[in-house]
PDB file of C-alpha atoms and ligand atoms in Angstrom:
ATOM      1  CA  MET A 639      -0.659  -0.395  -0.265  1.00  0.00           C
ATOM      2  CA  ALA A 640       1.148   3.395  -0.292  1.00  0.00           C
ATOM      3  CA  GLU A 641       2.255   5.732   2.427  1.00  0.00           C
ATOM      4  CA  LEU A 642       1.705   8.685   3.531  1.00  0.00           C
ATOM      5  CA  VAL A 643       5.447  10.006   3.794  1.00  0.00           C
ATOM      6  CA  ALA A 644       5.041  14.355   4.713  1.00  0.00           C
ATOM      7  CA  VAL A 645       2.193  16.788   5.578  1.00  0.00           C
ATOM      8  CA  ALA A 646       3.318  20.916   4.783  1.00  0.00           C
ATOM      9  CA  ALA A 647       1.643  23.839   4.723  1.00  0.00           C
ATOM     10  CA  SER A 648       3.214  27.343   2.548  1.00  0.00           C
ATOM     11  CA  SER A 649       2.316  30.378   1.740  1.00  0.00           C
ATOM     12  CA  HIS A 650       1.672  30.929  -2.106  1.00  0.00           C
ATOM     13  CA  ALA A 651       2.315  34.070  -2.968  1.00  0.00           C
ATOM     14  CA  PRO A 652       2.393  35.693  -6.986  1.00  0.00           C
ATOM     15  CA  LEU A 653       4.775  38.174  -5.226  1.00  0.00           C
ATOM     16  CA  ILE A 654       7.115  36.466  -3.440  1.00  0.00           C
ATOM     17  CA  VAL A 655       8.422  36.185  -7.051  1.00  0.00           C
ATOM     18  CA  ARG A 656       7.748  38.584  -9.388  1.00  0.00           C
ATOM     19  CA  ASP A 657       8.940  41.105  -7.234  1.00  0.00           C
ATOM     20  CA  TRP A 658      11.414  39.341  -5.299  1.00  0.00           C
ATOM     21  CA  PRO A 659      14.395  42.250  -6.172  1.00  0.00           C
ATOM     22  CA  LYS A 660      12.050  44.740  -4.327  1.00  0.00           C
ATOM     23  CA  LEU A 661      11.900  42.848  -1.097  1.00  0.00           C
ATOM     24  CA  PRO A 662      13.626  44.020   1.095  1.00  0.00           C
ATOM     25  CA  GLU A 663      17.114  41.784   2.297  1.00  0.00           C
ATOM     26  CA  ARG A 664      15.562  40.525   5.854  1.00  0.00           C
ATOM     27  CA  HIS A 665      12.821  38.385   3.900  1.00  0.00           C
ATOM     28  CA  LYS A 666      13.870  36.835   1.651  1.00  0.00           C
ATOM     29  CA  GLN A 667      16.261  35.280   3.820  1.00  0.00           C
ATOM     30  CA  ARG A 668      13.355  34.500   5.672  1.00  0.00           C
ATOM     31  CA  LEU A 669      10.869  33.603   3.166  1.00  0.00           C
ATOM     32  CA  THR A 670      14.063  31.511   1.965  1.00  0.00           C
ATOM     33  CA  ALA A 671      15.473  29.767   5.605  1.00  0.00           C
ATOM     34  CA  ALA A 672      11.282  28.681   5.182  1.00  0.00           C
ATOM     35  CA  PHE A 673      11.777  27.517   1.714  1.00  0.00           C
ATOM     36  CA  HIS A 674      14.280  25.807   1.869  1.00  0.00           C
ATOM     37  CA  SER A 675      13.267  23.940   4.875  1.00  0.00           C
ATOM     38  CA  LEU A 676      10.219  22.814   3.699  1.00  0.00           C
ATOM     39  CA  GLY A 677      12.208  21.459   0.598  1.00  0.00           C
ATOM     40  CA  ALA A 678      14.317  19.246   3.003  1.00  0.00           C
ATOM     41  CA  ARG A 679      12.032  18.316   4.883  1.00  0.00           C
ATOM     42  CA  MET A 680      10.099  16.521   1.679  1.00  0.00           C
ATOM     43  CA  ALA A 681      13.107  16.157   0.144  1.00  0.00           C
ATOM     44  CA  ALA A 682      14.037  13.842   3.105  1.00  0.00           C
ATOM     45  CA  ALA A 683      11.364  11.780   2.392  1.00  0.00           C
ATOM     46  CA  ARG A 684      11.829  10.942  -0.572  1.00  0.00           C
ATOM     47  CA  PRO A 685       7.517  11.118  -1.831  1.00  0.00           C
ATOM     48  CA  ASP A 686       7.023   9.660  -5.361  1.00  0.00           C
ATOM     49  CA  VAL A 687       3.511  11.716  -5.590  1.00  0.00           C
ATOM     50  CA  ILE A 688       2.944  15.409  -3.216  1.00  0.00           C
ATOM     51  CA  VAL A 689      -0.691  15.621  -3.394  1.00  0.00           C
ATOM     52  CA  VAL A 690      -0.818  19.303  -3.672  1.00  0.00           C
ATOM     53  CA  VAL A 691      -3.962  21.024  -2.416  1.00  0.00           C
ATOM     54  CA  SER A 692      -4.468  24.689  -3.345  1.00  0.00           C
ATOM     55  CA  PRO A 693      -6.909  26.789  -5.155  1.00  0.00           C
ATOM     56  CA  ASP A 694      -7.104  27.741  -8.722  1.00  0.00           C
ATOM     57  CA  HIS A 695      -6.731  31.264  -9.256  1.00  0.00           C
ATOM     58  CA  TRP A 696      -9.388  32.076 -12.440  1.00  0.00           C
ATOM     59  CA  ILE A 697      -7.496  30.090 -14.450  1.00  0.00           C
ATOM     60  CA  ASN A 698      -8.872  27.047 -15.206  1.00  0.00           C
ATOM     61  CA  PHE A 699     -11.777  27.777 -13.693  1.00  0.00           C
ATOM     62  CA  PHE A 700     -14.420  31.323 -13.583  1.00  0.00           C
ATOM     63  CA  ILE A 701     -17.731  31.724 -11.555  1.00  0.00           C
ATOM     64  CA  ASP A 702     -19.696  30.557 -14.355  1.00  0.00           C
ATOM     65  CA  ASN A 703     -18.245  27.045 -13.963  1.00  0.00           C
ATOM     66  CA  LEU A 704     -16.426  27.233 -10.378  1.00  0.00           C
ATOM     67  CA  PRO A 705     -16.622  23.252  -8.127  1.00  0.00           C
ATOM     68  CA  SER A 706     -16.073  23.056  -5.419  1.00  0.00           C
ATOM     69  CA  ILE A 707     -13.236  20.296  -5.935  1.00  0.00           C
ATOM     70  CA  CYS A 708     -11.695  19.757  -8.834  1.00  0.00           C
ATOM     71  CA  ILE A 709      -8.386  16.318  -8.065  1.00  0.00           C
ATOM     72  CA  GLY A 710      -6.430  16.843 -11.910  1.00  0.00           C
ATOM     73  CA  VAL A 711      -6.804  13.910 -12.899  1.00  0.00           C
ATOM     74  CA  GLY A 712      -4.114  13.434 -16.071  1.00  0.00           C
ATOM     75  CA  GLU A 713      -0.737  11.826 -16.050  1.00  0.00           C
ATOM     76  CA  ALA A 714       0.223  15.696 -16.925  1.00  0.00           C
ATOM     77  CA  HIS A 715      -0.036  19.198 -16.288  1.00  0.00           C
ATOM     78  CA  GLU A 716       0.032  22.902 -18.123  1.00  0.00           C
ATOM     79  CA  GLY A 717       2.686  24.897 -16.054  1.00  0.00           C
ATOM     80  CA  PRO A 718       1.871  28.215 -15.005  1.00  0.00           C
ATOM     81  CA  PRO A 719       0.611  30.598 -17.463  1.00  0.00           C
ATOM     82  CA  GLU A 720       2.236  33.965 -15.358  1.00  0.00           C
ATOM     83  CA  PRO A 721       4.419  35.474 -17.384  1.00  0.00           C
ATOM     84  CA  PHE A 722       6.349  36.238 -13.957  1.00  0.00           C
ATOM     85  CA  LEU A 723       6.553  32.334 -13.865  1.00  0.00           C
ATOM     86  CA  LYS A 724       7.772  31.108 -17.408  1.00  0.00           C
ATOM     87  CA  ASP A 725      11.657  30.477 -15.452  1.00  0.00           C
ATOM     88  CA  PHE A 726       9.212  27.181 -13.313  1.00  0.00           C
ATOM     89  CA  PRO A 727      11.460  24.702 -14.780  1.00  0.00           C
ATOM     90  CA  TRP A 728       9.179  21.681 -14.895  1.00  0.00           C
ATOM     91  CA  ARG A 729       7.361  21.777 -18.002  1.00  0.00           C
ATOM     92  CA  PRO A 730       4.637  19.418 -18.271  1.00  0.00           C
ATOM     93  CA  VAL A 731       4.137  18.491 -15.174  1.00  0.00           C
ATOM     94  CA  PRO A 732       3.778  15.263 -14.682  1.00  0.00           C
ATOM     95  CA  GLY A 733       0.709  13.872 -13.189  1.00  0.00           C
ATOM     96  CA  HIS A 734       0.310  10.779 -11.285  1.00  0.00           C
ATOM     97  CA  ALA A 735      -3.651   9.600 -13.424  1.00  0.00           C
ATOM     98  CA  ALA A 736      -3.808   6.198 -11.488  1.00  0.00           C
ATOM     99  CA  LEU A 737      -3.517   8.114  -8.287  1.00  0.00           C
ATOM    100  CA  ALA A 738      -5.781  10.952  -9.337  1.00  0.00           C
ATOM    101  CA  ASN A 739      -8.369   8.131  -9.783  1.00  0.00           C
ATOM    102  CA  HIS A 740      -7.968   6.493  -6.504  1.00  0.00           C
ATOM    103  CA  ILE A 741      -8.859   9.467  -4.924  1.00  0.00           C
ATOM    104  CA  TYR A 742     -12.025  10.155  -6.398  1.00  0.00           C
ATOM    105  CA  ALA A 743     -12.609   6.429  -6.495  1.00  0.00           C
ATOM    106  CA  THR A 744     -12.231   6.637  -2.269  1.00  0.00           C
ATOM    107  CA  ALA A 745     -14.365   9.806  -2.459  1.00  0.00           C
ATOM    108  CA  LEU A 746     -17.333   8.475  -4.469  1.00  0.00           C
ATOM    109  CA  ALA A 747     -18.138   5.525  -2.285  1.00  0.00           C
ATOM    110  CA  GLN A 748     -17.795   7.717   0.794  1.00  0.00           C
ATOM    111  CA  GLU A 749     -20.609   9.974  -0.641  1.00  0.00           C
ATOM    112  CA  PHE A 750     -17.879  13.086  -1.351  1.00  0.00           C
ATOM    113  CA  GLU A 751     -18.602  14.280  -5.197  1.00  0.00           C
ATOM    114  CA  PRO A 752     -15.415  15.953  -6.582  1.00  0.00           C
ATOM    115  CA  SER A 753     -14.893  17.317  -9.813  1.00  0.00           C
ATOM    116  CA  VAL A 754     -12.148  16.030 -12.292  1.00  0.00           C
ATOM    117  CA  SER A 755      -9.927  16.902 -14.670  1.00  0.00           C
ATOM    118  CA  HIS A 756      -7.601  15.855 -16.955  1.00  0.00           C
ATOM    119  CA  ARG A 757      -6.335  19.148 -18.655  1.00  0.00           C
ATOM    120  CA  MET A 758      -5.319  21.250 -15.786  1.00  0.00           C
ATOM    121  CA  THR A 759      -3.026  23.674 -15.066  1.00  0.00           C
ATOM    122  CA  LEU A 760      -1.480  24.484 -12.494  1.00  0.00           C
ATOM    123  CA  ASP A 761      -0.967  28.635 -11.256  1.00  0.00           C
ATOM    124  CA  HIS A 762       1.400  29.456  -8.938  1.00  0.00           C
ATOM    125  CA  GLY A 763      -0.548  28.402  -6.151  1.00  0.00           C
ATOM    126  CA  PHE A 764       0.418  25.135  -6.850  1.00  0.00           C
ATOM    127  CA  CYS A 765       4.320  26.617  -8.407  1.00  0.00           C
ATOM    128  CA  ILE A 766       5.301  29.006  -6.633  1.00  0.00           C
ATOM    129  CA  PRO A 767       6.650  26.209  -3.191  1.00  0.00           C
ATOM    130  CA  LEU A 768       7.117  23.593  -5.307  1.00  0.00           C
ATOM    131  CA  TRP A 769       8.934  25.799  -7.216  1.00  0.00           C
ATOM    132  CA  ARG A 770      10.806  27.799  -4.115  1.00  0.00           C
ATOM    133  CA  MET A 771      12.115  24.715  -2.265  1.00  0.00           C
ATOM    134  CA  GLU A 772      14.252  23.903  -4.995  1.00  0.00           C
ATOM    135  CA  LEU A 773      13.832  20.069  -5.265  1.00  0.00           C
ATOM    136  CA  ASN A 774      16.056  18.277  -7.169  1.00  0.00           C
ATOM    137  CA  LYS A 775      13.483  15.945  -8.841  1.00  0.00           C
ATOM    138  CA  LEU A 776      10.309  16.841  -9.235  1.00  0.00           C
ATOM    139  CA  PRO A 777       7.317  14.022  -8.113  1.00  0.00           C
ATOM    140  CA  ARG A 778       4.091  13.373  -9.370  1.00  0.00           C
ATOM    141  CA  ILE A 779       1.687  15.756  -8.916  1.00  0.00           C
ATOM    142  CA  VAL A 780      -2.021  15.789  -8.155  1.00  0.00           C
ATOM    143  CA  PRO A 781      -3.684  18.804  -8.510  1.00  0.00           C
ATOM    144  CA  PHE A 782      -6.680  19.235  -5.328  1.00  0.00           C
ATOM    145  CA  VAL A 783      -8.282  22.131  -6.070  1.00  0.00           C
ATOM    146  CA  VAL A 784     -10.620  23.935  -3.033  1.00  0.00           C
ATOM    147  CA  ASN A 785     -12.590  26.758  -3.945  1.00  0.00           C
ATOM    148  CA  THR A 786     -11.221  28.896  -2.124  1.00  0.00           C
ATOM    149  CA  LEU A 787     -11.767  32.485  -4.267  1.00  0.00           C
ATOM    150  CA  GLU A 788     -15.462  32.990  -4.721  1.00  0.00           C
ATOM    151  CA  PRO A 789     -18.612  32.266  -2.342  1.00  0.00           C
ATOM    152  CA  PRO A 790     -20.374  29.285  -1.899  1.00  0.00           C
ATOM    153  CA  MET A 791     -16.169  27.369  -0.728  1.00  0.00           C
ATOM    154  CA  PRO A 792     -17.362  24.060   1.498  1.00  0.00           C
ATOM    155  CA  ARG A 793     -17.231  24.977   4.923  1.00  0.00           C
ATOM    156  CA  VAL A 794     -14.184  24.507   6.762  1.00  0.00           C
ATOM    157  CA  SER A 795     -15.430  20.775   8.671  1.00  0.00           C
ATOM    158  CA  ARG A 796     -16.314  20.386   5.168  1.00  0.00           C
ATOM    159  CA  CYS A 797     -12.046  21.068   4.345  1.00  0.00           C
ATOM    160  CA  LEU A 798     -11.858  18.510   7.021  1.00  0.00           C
ATOM    161  CA  ALA A 799     -13.282  15.719   5.965  1.00  0.00           C
ATOM    162  CA  TRP A 800     -11.865  15.750   2.546  1.00  0.00           C
ATOM    163  CA  GLY A 801      -8.090  15.804   4.773  1.00  0.00           C
ATOM    164  CA  LYS A 802      -9.843  12.596   6.323  1.00  0.00           C
ATOM    165  CA  LEU A 803     -10.575  10.730   3.114  1.00  0.00           C
ATOM    166  CA  LEU A 804      -7.037  11.978   1.510  1.00  0.00           C
ATOM    167  CA  ARG A 805      -5.018  10.374   4.212  1.00  0.00           C
ATOM    168  CA  ALA A 806      -7.335   6.989   3.912  1.00  0.00           C
ATOM    169  CA  ALA A 807      -7.155   7.126   0.316  1.00  0.00           C
ATOM    170  CA  ILE A 808      -3.653   7.831   0.491  1.00  0.00           C
ATOM    171  CA  ALA A 809      -3.043   4.560   2.931  1.00  0.00           C
ATOM    172  CA  SER A 810      -5.255   1.919   0.773  1.00  0.00           C
ATOM    173  CA  TYR A 811      -3.259   3.119  -2.829  1.00  0.00           C
ATOM    174  CA  PRO A 812      -2.265  -0.563  -3.959  1.00  0.00           C
ATOM    175  CA  GLY A 813       1.397   0.844  -4.890  1.00  0.00           C
ATOM    176  CA  ASN A 814       4.012   1.109  -2.971  1.00  0.00           C
ATOM    177  CA  GLU A 815       4.474   4.681  -3.434  1.00  0.00           C
ATOM    178  CA  ARG A 816       5.690   7.667  -1.174  1.00  0.00           C
ATOM    179  CA  VAL A 817       3.233  10.422  -0.830  1.00  0.00           C
ATOM    180  CA  ALA A 818       3.260  13.575  -0.320  1.00  0.00           C
ATOM    181  CA  VAL A 819       0.700  16.558   0.081  1.00  0.00           C
ATOM    182  CA  LEU A 820       1.293  19.927   0.267  1.00  0.00           C
ATOM    183  CA  ALA A 821      -0.990  22.799   0.640  1.00  0.00           C
ATOM    184  CA  THR A 822      -1.004  26.446  -0.540  1.00  0.00           C
ATOM    185  CA  GLY A 823      -2.354  29.955   0.719  1.00  0.00           C
ATOM    186  CA  GLY A 824      -3.175  32.431   3.807  1.00  0.00           C
ATOM    187  CA  LEU A 825      -2.950  33.289   6.792  1.00  0.00           C
ATOM    188  CA  SER A 826      -4.140  36.697   6.330  1.00  0.00           C
ATOM    189  CA  HIS A 827      -4.010  39.202   2.576  1.00  0.00           C
ATOM    190  CA  SER A 828      -6.633  40.515   1.039  1.00  0.00           C
ATOM    191  CA  ILE A 829      -6.349  41.234  -2.967  1.00  0.00           C
ATOM    192  CA  GLY A 830      -8.734  43.729  -4.657  1.00  0.00           C
ATOM    193  CA  GLU A 831     -11.271  45.071  -1.921  1.00  0.00           C
ATOM    194  CA  PRO A 832     -11.663  48.197  -0.467  1.00  0.00           C
ATOM    195  CA  THR A 833      -8.865  46.445   2.817  1.00  0.00           C
ATOM    196  CA  MET A 834      -6.604  45.045   0.154  1.00  0.00           C
ATOM    197  CA  GLY A 835      -2.380  44.508   1.272  1.00  0.00           C
ATOM    198  CA  ALA A 836      -3.803  44.575   4.912  1.00  0.00           C
ATOM    199  CA  ILE A 837      -2.387  41.392   7.067  1.00  0.00           C
ATOM    200  CA  ASP A 838      -4.031  40.526   9.543  1.00  0.00           C
ATOM    201  CA  GLU A 839      -1.544  39.585  12.481  1.00  0.00           C
ATOM    202  CA  ARG A 840      -3.671  38.766  15.538  1.00  0.00           C
ATOM    203  CA  PHE A 841      -5.111  35.731  13.065  1.00  0.00           C
ATOM    204  CA  ASP A 842      -2.428  35.002  11.339  1.00  0.00           C
ATOM    205  CA  ARG A 843      -0.808  34.363  15.519  1.00  0.00           C
ATOM    206  CA  ASP A 844      -4.376  32.958  16.469  1.00  0.00           C
ATOM    207  CA  CYS A 845      -4.830  30.718  13.437  1.00  0.00           C
ATOM    208  CA  ILE A 846      -0.381  29.220  13.682  1.00  0.00           C
ATOM    209  CA  ALA A 847      -2.274  28.543  17.814  1.00  0.00           C
ATOM    210  CA  ALA A 848      -5.301  26.371  16.886  1.00  0.00           C
ATOM    211  CA  PHE A 849      -3.564  24.376  13.656  1.00  0.00           C
ATOM    212  CA  ARG A 850      -0.117  23.568  16.773  1.00  0.00           C
ATOM    213  CA  ALA A 851      -2.491  22.580  19.598  1.00  0.00           C
ATOM    214  CA  GLY A 852      -3.915  20.656  16.839  1.00  0.00           C
ATOM    215  CA  ALA A 853      -7.700  19.918  18.840  1.00  0.00           C
ATOM    216  CA  GLU A 854     -10.436  19.760  16.025  1.00  0.00           C
ATOM    217  CA  GLY A 855     -12.844  21.638  16.600  1.00  0.00           C
ATOM    218  CA  PRO A 856     -11.808  24.768  18.528  1.00  0.00           C
ATOM    219  CA  LEU A 857      -9.676  24.841  14.622  1.00  0.00           C
ATOM    220  CA  VAL A 858     -13.131  24.482  12.466  1.00  0.00           C
ATOM    221  CA  ALA A 859     -14.445  26.265  15.120  1.00  0.00           C
ATOM    222  CA  PHE A 860     -12.139  29.795  14.774  1.00  0.00           C
ATOM    223  CA  LEU A 861     -11.104  29.097  11.068  1.00  0.00           C
ATOM    224  CA  GLU A 862     -14.908  29.626  10.226  1.00  0.00           C
ATOM    225  CA  ALA A 863     -15.649  32.841  12.559  1.00  0.00           C
ATOM    226  CA  GLY A 864     -11.832  34.590  12.391  1.00  0.00           C
ATOM    227  CA  MET A 865     -11.065  34.083   8.043  1.00  0.00           C
ATOM    228  CA  GLN A 866     -14.419  36.270   7.967  1.00  0.00           C
ATOM    229  CA  GLY A 867     -12.176  39.349   8.730  1.00  0.00           C
ATOM    230  CA  ALA A 868      -9.043  38.500   7.531  1.00  0.00           C
ATOM    231  CA  GLY A 869      -9.541  39.089   4.401  1.00  0.00           C
ATOM    232  CA  ASN A 870     -10.606  37.169   1.313  1.00  0.00           C
ATOM    233  CA  GLY A 871      -7.469  35.387   0.967  1.00  0.00           C
ATOM    234  CA  SER A 872      -7.536  33.977   3.749  1.00  0.00           C
ATOM    235  CA  HIS A 873      -9.457  31.611   2.814  1.00  0.00           C
ATOM    236  CA  GLU A 874      -7.143  29.721   1.160  1.00  0.00           C
ATOM    237  CA  CYS A 875      -6.379  28.277   5.601  1.00  0.00           C
ATOM    238  CA  ARG A 876      -9.086  26.151   3.939  1.00  0.00           C
ATOM    239  CA  ASN A 877      -6.061  23.756   2.237  1.00  0.00           C
ATOM    240  CA  TRP A 878      -4.286  24.172   5.349  1.00  0.00           C
ATOM    241  CA  ILE A 879      -7.714  22.284   7.137  1.00  0.00           C
ATOM    242  CA  VAL A 880      -7.209  19.741   4.630  1.00  0.00           C
ATOM    243  CA  ALA A 881      -3.401  19.372   5.355  1.00  0.00           C
ATOM    244  CA  HIS A 882      -4.084  19.198   9.115  1.00  0.00           C
ATOM    245  CA  GLY A 883      -6.894  16.112   7.536  1.00  0.00           C
ATOM    246  CA  ALA A 884      -4.986  13.891   5.681  1.00  0.00           C
ATOM    247  CA  ALA A 885      -1.891  14.239   9.091  1.00  0.00           C
ATOM    248  CA  GLY A 886      -4.341  13.411  11.409  1.00  0.00           C
ATOM    249  CA  SER A 887      -5.456  15.917  13.380  1.00  0.00           C
ATOM    250  CA  GLN A 888      -2.783  16.568  14.769  1.00  0.00           C
ATOM    251  CA  GLY A 889      -1.027  19.770  15.811  1.00  0.00           C
ATOM    252  CA  PHE A 890       1.977  20.950  13.647  1.00  0.00           C
ATOM    253  CA  ASP A 891       5.231  22.309  13.809  1.00  0.00           C
ATOM    254  CA  LEU A 892       5.821  26.688  12.285  1.00  0.00           C
ATOM    255  CA  VAL A 893       8.504  26.652  10.337  1.00  0.00           C
ATOM    256  CA  ASP A 894       8.112  30.318  10.247  1.00  0.00           C
ATOM    257  CA  TYR A 895       6.371  33.203   9.738  1.00  0.00           C
ATOM    258  CA  VAL A 896       6.554  36.517   8.663  1.00  0.00           C
ATOM    259  CA  ALA A 897       3.986  38.782   8.028  1.00  0.00           C
ATOM    260  CA  VAL A 898       6.052  40.508   4.494  1.00  0.00           C
ATOM    261  CA  PRO A 899       4.392  43.554   3.475  1.00  0.00           C
ATOM    262  CA  GLU A 900       5.909  43.376   0.255  1.00  0.00           C
ATOM    263  CA  VAL A 901       3.932  40.904  -0.956  1.00  0.00           C
ATOM    264  CA  TYR A 902       0.256  41.178   0.541  1.00  0.00           C
ATOM    265  CA  VAL A 903       0.679  37.960   3.119  1.00  0.00           C
ATOM    266  CA  GLY A 904       1.247  37.470   6.033  1.00  0.00           C
ATOM    267  CA  CYS A 905       3.497  34.445   4.798  1.00  0.00           C
ATOM    268  CA  GLY A 906       3.368  31.184   6.980  1.00  0.00           C
ATOM    269  CA  PHE A 907       5.221  27.631   7.360  1.00  0.00           C
ATOM    270  CA  ALA A 908       4.360  24.331   8.974  1.00  0.00           C
ATOM    271  CA  THR A 909       4.744  20.904   8.630  1.00  0.00           C
ATOM    272  CA  TRP A 910       3.054  17.838  10.533  1.00  0.00           C
ATOM    273  CA  ASN A 911       4.541  14.762  11.712  1.00  0.00           C
ATOM    274  CA  VAL A 912       3.521  11.801   9.834  1.00  0.00           C
ATOM    275  CA  GLY A 913       5.942   8.497   7.959  1.00  0.00           C
ATOM    276  CA  GLU A 914       9.777   8.284   8.371  1.00  0.00           C
ATOM    277  CA  ALA A 915       9.876  12.096  11.010  1.00  0.00           C
ATOM    278  CA  ALA A 916       7.413  10.246  13.259  1.00  0.00           C
ATOM    279  CA  GLY A 917       9.210   7.167  14.220  1.00  0.00           C
ATOM    280  CA  LYS A 918       6.429   4.875  12.812  1.00  0.00           C
TER     281      LYS A 918
HETATM  282 FE1  FE2 B1380      -3.540  32.458  -3.532  1.00  0.00          FE
END
């Protein structure tokens, strides 16, 4: 059976790449160290495939067709279309159709109804963390898109349930693959609304504390209430709670948190102890 070997989360602010030369040196150092730390942990886990939990930023979907959950079931995916990601090194991005289909089938059997996409383009939400972790070789990628952009979004409790389903699907996959889960997005940020650029450090620190504590009930309650006032981008914390469920709802290890006004985002990075890292 497949094995869950790593679970991690990372912010994915586009300006981390687009405006990199303009960022203050102290922020560059912190962000670089955080991405490298995630990359080192990911490399040590030696995943064959990474399930990347991210929103789609209006690349594959729009308000005329906006799935709550969509799994990329292709053998390959298109690389990022954003001009500032033109140097992203892995094109096309290798997929893992068999695992993606198994996740989809496991979901249906448990009365979850995801959409699937045979042709998906992976935007900065997927590609910035994968790129900045500086892995020598990109594992196969199963895209797991959660609508965290536009109502109606899945409830936080449902995202947690999706994470548990993902954990069960990986555990029951009839292959020897080593599988990682990487959630991207968050923490607080505000894009294209009157509070554009605001970072809610209080929300971010309380959010990190709730994830660290790990208890499902308080975490779900905190996010369901707190994301309402922490900017529209904070809804991407739904991806983090998918990872939380996939990791068995244990408290995470914070790699770093740094509020970076220049990229409009409270940037968070975390890992959960699973697989060999947990001594299992
Ligand atoms: Fe985003």
